[in-house]
Coordinates of C-alpha atoms and ligand atoms in Angstrom, one line a residue:
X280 CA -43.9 51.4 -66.5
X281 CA -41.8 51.3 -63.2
X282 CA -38.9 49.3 -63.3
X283 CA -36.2 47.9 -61.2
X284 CA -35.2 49.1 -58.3
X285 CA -38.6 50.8 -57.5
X286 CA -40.5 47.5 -58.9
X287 CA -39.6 43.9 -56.7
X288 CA -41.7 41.6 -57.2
X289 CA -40.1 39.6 -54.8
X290 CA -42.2 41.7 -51.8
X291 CA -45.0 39.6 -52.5
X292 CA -43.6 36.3 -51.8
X293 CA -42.3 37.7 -48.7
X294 CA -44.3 35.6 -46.6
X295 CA -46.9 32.5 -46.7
X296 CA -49.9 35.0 -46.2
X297 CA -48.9 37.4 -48.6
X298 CA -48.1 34.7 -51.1
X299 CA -51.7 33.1 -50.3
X300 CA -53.3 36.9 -50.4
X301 CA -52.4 37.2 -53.9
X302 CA -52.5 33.2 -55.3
X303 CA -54.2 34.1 -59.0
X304 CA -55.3 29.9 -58.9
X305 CA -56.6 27.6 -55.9
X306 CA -57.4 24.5 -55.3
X307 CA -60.9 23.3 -53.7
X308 CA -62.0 20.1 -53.0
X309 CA -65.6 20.8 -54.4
X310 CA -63.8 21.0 -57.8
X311 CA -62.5 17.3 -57.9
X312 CA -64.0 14.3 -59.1
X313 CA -62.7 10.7 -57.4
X314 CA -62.9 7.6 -59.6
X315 CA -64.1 3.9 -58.3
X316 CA -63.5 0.8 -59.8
X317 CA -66.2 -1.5 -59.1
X318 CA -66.1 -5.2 -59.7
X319 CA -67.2 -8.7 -59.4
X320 CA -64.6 -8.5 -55.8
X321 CA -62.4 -6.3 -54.0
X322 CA -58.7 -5.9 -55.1
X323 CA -56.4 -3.8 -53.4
X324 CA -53.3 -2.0 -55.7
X325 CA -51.0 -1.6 -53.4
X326 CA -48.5 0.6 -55.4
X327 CA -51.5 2.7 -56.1
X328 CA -54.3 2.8 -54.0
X329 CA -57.2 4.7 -56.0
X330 CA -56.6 2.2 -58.5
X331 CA -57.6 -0.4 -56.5
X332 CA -61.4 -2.0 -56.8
X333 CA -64.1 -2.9 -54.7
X334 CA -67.4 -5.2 -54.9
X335 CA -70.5 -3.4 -55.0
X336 CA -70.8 -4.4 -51.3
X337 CA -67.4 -2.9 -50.4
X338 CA -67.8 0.0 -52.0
X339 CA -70.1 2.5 -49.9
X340 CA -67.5 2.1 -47.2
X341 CA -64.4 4.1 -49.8
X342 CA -67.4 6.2 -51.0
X343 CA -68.3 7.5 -47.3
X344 CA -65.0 8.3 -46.9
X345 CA -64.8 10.6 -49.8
X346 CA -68.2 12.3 -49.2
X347 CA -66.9 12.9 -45.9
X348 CA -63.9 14.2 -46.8
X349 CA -65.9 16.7 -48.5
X350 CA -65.3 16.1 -52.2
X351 CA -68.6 16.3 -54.2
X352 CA -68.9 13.3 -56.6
X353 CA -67.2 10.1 -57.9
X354 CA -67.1 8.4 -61.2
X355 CA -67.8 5.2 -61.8
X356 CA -65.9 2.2 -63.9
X357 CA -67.2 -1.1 -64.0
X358 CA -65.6 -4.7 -64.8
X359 CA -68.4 -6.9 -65.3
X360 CA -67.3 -10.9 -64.2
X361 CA -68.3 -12.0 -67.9
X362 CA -67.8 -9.9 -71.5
X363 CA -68.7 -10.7 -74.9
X364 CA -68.6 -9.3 -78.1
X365 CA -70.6 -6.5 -78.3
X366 CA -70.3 -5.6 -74.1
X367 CA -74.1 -6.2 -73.1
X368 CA -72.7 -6.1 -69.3
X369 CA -72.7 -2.3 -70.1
X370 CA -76.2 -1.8 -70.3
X371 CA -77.4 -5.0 -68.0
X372 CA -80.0 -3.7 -65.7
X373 CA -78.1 -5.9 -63.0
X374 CA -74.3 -5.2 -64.3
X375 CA -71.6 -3.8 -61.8
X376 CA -72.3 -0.4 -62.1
X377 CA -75.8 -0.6 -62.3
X378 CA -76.3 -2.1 -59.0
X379 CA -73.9 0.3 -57.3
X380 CA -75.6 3.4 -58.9
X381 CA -78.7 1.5 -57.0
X382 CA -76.6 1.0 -53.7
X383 CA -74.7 4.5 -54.0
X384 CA -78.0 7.0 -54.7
X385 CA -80.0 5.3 -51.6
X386 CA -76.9 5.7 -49.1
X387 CA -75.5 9.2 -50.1
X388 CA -78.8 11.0 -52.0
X389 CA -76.4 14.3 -52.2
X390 CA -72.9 12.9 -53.2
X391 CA -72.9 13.2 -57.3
X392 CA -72.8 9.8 -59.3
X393 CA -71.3 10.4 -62.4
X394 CA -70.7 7.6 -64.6
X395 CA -68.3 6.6 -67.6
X396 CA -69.9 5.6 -70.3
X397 CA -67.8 2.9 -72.9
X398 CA -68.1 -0.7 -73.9
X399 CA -64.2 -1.2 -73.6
X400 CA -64.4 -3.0 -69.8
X401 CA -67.6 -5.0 -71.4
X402 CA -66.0 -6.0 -74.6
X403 CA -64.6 -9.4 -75.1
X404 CA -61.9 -7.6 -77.7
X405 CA -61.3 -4.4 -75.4
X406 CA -62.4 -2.3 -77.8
X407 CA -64.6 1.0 -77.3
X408 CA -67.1 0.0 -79.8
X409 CA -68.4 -2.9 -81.7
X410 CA -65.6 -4.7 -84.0
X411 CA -65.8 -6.7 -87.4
X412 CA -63.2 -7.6 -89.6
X413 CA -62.2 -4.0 -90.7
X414 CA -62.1 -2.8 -87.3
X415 CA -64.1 -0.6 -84.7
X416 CA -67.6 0.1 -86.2
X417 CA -68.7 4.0 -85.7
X418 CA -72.5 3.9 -86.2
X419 CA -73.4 0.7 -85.1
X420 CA -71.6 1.5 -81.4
X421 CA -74.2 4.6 -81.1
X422 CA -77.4 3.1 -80.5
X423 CA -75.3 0.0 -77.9
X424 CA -73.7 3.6 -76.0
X425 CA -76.7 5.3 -75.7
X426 CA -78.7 2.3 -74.2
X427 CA -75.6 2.1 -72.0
X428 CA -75.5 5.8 -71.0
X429 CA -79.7 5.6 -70.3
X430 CA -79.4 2.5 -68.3
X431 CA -76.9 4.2 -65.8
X432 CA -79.5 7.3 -65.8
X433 CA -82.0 4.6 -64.8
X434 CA -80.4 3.2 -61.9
X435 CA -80.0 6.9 -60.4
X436 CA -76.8 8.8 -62.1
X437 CA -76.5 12.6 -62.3
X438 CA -74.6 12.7 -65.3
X439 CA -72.9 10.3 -67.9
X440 CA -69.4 10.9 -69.6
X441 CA -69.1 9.0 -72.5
X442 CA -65.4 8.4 -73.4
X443 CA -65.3 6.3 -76.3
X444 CA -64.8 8.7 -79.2
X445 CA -67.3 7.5 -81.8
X446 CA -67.9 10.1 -83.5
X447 CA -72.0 11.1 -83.3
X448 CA -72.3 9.8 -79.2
X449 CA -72.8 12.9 -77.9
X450 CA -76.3 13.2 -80.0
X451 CA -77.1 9.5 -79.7
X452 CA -76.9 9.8 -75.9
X453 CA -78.7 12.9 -75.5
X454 CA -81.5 11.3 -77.7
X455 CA -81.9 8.5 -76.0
X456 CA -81.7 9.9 -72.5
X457 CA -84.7 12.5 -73.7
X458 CA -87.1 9.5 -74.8
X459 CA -86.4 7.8 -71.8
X460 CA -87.2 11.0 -69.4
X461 CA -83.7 12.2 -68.8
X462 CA -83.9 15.0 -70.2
X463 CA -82.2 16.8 -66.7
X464 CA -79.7 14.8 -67.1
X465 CA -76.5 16.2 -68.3
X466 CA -73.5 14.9 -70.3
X467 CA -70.0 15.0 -69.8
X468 CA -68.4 14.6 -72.7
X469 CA -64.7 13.3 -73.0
X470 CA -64.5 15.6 -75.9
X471 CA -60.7 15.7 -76.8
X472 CA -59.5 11.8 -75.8
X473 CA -55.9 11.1 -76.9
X474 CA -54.4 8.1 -77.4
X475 CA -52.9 8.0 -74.5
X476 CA -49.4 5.8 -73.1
X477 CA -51.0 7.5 -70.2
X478 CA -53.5 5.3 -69.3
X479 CA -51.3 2.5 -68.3
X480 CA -52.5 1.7 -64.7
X481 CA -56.3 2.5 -65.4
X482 CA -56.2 -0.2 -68.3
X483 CA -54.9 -2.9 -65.2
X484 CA -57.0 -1.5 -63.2
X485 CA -60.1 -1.9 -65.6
X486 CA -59.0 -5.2 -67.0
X487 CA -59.4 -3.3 -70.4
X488 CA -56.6 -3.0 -72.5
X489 CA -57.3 -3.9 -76.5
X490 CA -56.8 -7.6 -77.2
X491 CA -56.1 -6.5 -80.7
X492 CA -54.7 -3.3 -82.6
X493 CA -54.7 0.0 -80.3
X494 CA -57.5 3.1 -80.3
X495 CA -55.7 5.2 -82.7
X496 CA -58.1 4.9 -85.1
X497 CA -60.7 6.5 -82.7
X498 CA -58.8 8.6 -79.9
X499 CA -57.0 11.6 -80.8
X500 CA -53.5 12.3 -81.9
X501 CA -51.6 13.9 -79.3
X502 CA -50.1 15.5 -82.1
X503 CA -53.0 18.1 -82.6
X504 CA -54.7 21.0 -80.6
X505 CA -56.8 22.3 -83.8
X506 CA -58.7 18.8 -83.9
X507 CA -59.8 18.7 -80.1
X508 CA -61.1 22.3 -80.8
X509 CA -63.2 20.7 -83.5
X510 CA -64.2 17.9 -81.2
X511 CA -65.2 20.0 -78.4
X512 CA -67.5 22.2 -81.2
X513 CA -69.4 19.2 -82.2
X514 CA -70.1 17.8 -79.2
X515 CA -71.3 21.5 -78.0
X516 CA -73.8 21.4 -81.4
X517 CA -74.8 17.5 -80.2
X518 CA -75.4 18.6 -76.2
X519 CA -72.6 18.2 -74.2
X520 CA -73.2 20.0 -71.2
X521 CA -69.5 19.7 -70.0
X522 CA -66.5 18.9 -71.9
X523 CA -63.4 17.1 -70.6
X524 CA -60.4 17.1 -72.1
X525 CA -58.0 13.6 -71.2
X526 CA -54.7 12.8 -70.0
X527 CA -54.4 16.8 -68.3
X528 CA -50.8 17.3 -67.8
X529 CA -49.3 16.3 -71.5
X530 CA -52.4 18.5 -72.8
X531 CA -52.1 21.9 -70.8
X532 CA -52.0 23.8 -74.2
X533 CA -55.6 21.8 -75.1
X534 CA -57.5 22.4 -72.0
X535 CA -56.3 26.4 -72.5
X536 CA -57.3 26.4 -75.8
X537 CA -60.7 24.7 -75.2
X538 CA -61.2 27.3 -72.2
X539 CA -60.5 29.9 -74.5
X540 CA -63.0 29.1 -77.5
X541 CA -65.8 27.6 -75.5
X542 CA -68.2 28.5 -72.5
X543 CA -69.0 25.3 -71.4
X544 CA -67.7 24.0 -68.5
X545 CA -64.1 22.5 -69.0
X546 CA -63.7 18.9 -66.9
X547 CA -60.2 17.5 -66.9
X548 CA -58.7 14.3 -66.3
X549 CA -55.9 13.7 -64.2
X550 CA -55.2 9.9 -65.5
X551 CA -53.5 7.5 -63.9
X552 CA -50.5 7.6 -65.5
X553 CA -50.1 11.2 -64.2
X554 CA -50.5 10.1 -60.6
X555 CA -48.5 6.3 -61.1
X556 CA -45.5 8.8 -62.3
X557 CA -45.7 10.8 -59.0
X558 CA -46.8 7.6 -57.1
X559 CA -43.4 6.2 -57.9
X560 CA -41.4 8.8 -57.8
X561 CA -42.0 9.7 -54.3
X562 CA -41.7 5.8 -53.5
X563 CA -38.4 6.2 -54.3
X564 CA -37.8 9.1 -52.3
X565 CA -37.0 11.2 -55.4
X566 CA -39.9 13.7 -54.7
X567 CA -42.4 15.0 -52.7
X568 CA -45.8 13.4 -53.6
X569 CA -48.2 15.8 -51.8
X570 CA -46.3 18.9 -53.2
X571 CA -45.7 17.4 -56.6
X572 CA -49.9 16.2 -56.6
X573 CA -50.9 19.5 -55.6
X574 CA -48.7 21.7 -58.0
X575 CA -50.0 18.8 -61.1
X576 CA -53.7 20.0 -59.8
X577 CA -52.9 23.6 -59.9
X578 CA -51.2 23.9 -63.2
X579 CA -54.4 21.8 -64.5
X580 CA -56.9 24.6 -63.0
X581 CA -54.7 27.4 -64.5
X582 CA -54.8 25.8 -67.6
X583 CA -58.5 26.5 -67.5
X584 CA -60.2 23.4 -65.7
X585 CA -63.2 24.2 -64.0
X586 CA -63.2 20.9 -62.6
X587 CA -60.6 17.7 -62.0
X588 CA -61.2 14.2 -61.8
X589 CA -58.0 13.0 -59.7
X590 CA -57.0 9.9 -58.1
X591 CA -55.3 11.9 -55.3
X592 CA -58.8 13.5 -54.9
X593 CA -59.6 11.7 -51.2
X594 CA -55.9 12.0 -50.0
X595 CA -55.8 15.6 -50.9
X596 CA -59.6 16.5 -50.3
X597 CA -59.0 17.3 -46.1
X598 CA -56.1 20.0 -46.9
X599 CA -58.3 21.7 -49.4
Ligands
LIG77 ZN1 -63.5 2.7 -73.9

């Protein structure tokens, strides 16, 4: 092997179109995912725009924006105007993100409508499941998320990403969506979920922090790597078509790892934490948000995601 001074690798960052010649990862818009709130109004977030929301009436006018900025689907959140205990506004034929789904698939037929699947925006507690005394109930969540996951199939979404992390979803959901003639229809899992301090802003945004307790006892640790590989396999052996691995940046090593082991194709999720620590940063003048967004996105794709659901996706989408 050739070593200094006959080897400099310094001749390849010469110039911008050498650098870009021999870039190893890039960044394209039709790899990013933008998420919608959608509620009972329309609230801006000034601090942070994507986490603003929009009525179902307000929102097509965001959406056209992103379809035309060329990014290929959104994800949907919804905050019903009422919740109770066991979140029923999650599988109402009429709820928030039904009637968008409605609104969304007749104005943009090619724009992709994915969907998150929980019961934690519907739940009078917070919680991502059903609750009694002892706590979040595994089983008897199933059957409530997989009527929730069919109902959004119903109204007209291309795929569903259940995030709750009850263990057995992932079959539930692909059950369910087979009787009810879905079977097209694929799943995203959020495979490896962490209990994140990450998810600060969305839970704001989504009016859907816990009332009680945290989600420990159902997210993962961010403490392990061996567990989400785990995760990922049985949601592979229930039908996950895609799996996601959540926050992105504090989880590099994970969405390598799950890259690595599995052929599936990895999703990740840039949280809103991620983008509220740039966000304010750069308010402060104490860096660049455009260069510090697009460097986050990067790292996450050379990680190993195939694909990136981003808050900065619309700002970023024309330079990509
Ligand atoms: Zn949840």
């Amino acid at each position: 092997m050739s070593t200094f001074p006959q080897t400099r690798l310094r001749r390849l960052r010469r110039t911008g179109a050498l650098r870009d010649l021999v870039r190893e990862t890039r960044l394209d818009r039709r790899d990013l995912v933008m998420p919608f709130f959608v509620g009972p109004d329309t609230r801006a977030n000034e601090g942070l725009p994507a986490l603003g929301r929009y009525s179902v009436a307000d929102l097509p006018r965001e959406v056209e924006a992103v379809a035309a900025a060329g990014i290929p689907g959104v994800i949907l959140f919804g905050i019903p105007d009422a919740k109770d205990e066991e979140g029923s506004g999650a599988w109402d034929a009429d709820g928030v993100i039904q009637q968008a789904l409605r609104e969304l698939r007749e104005r943009f037929p090619e724009l992709l409508l994915l969907t998150d699947v929980c019961l934690c925006e519907y739940t009078s507690h917070g919680h991502c499941g059903v609750v009694d005394e002892h706590g979040v109930l595994n089983d008897e969540s199933l059957e409530l998320i997989a009527r929730t996951a069919v109902s959004h199939a119903d109204a007209g979404a291309d795929a569903v990403c259940p995030s709750d992390m009850m263990d057995g979803r992932v079959a539930a959901i692909r059950s369910a969506l087979d009787d009810g003639g879905h079977e097209s229809l694929p799943i995203v899992s959020y495979a490896a979920k962490y209990a994140s301090a990450f998810y600060g802003p969305f839970r704001e945004a989504a009016e859907s922090a816990p009332s009680f307790g945290d989600r420990r006892g159902y997210q993962m640790d961010p403490g392990n790597v061996r567990e989400a590989l785990r995760e990922c396999e049985l949601d592979v052996a229930e039908g996950a078509d895609v799996l996601m691995v959540k926050p992105a940046l504090p989880n590099l090593d994970v969405i390598r790892a799950v890259r690595d082991r599995f052929d599936l194709p990895v999703a990740a999720y840039n949280v809103s934490g991620e983008y509220a620590m740039v966000k304010a940063a750069a308010a402060r003048g104490w860096l660049d948000e455009r260069q510090a967004a697009l460097e986050s996105l990067t790292a996450i794709r050379r990680a190993g995601a195939d694909l990136i659901v981003t808050y900065w996706a619309r700002e970023l989408a024309p330079s990509l």
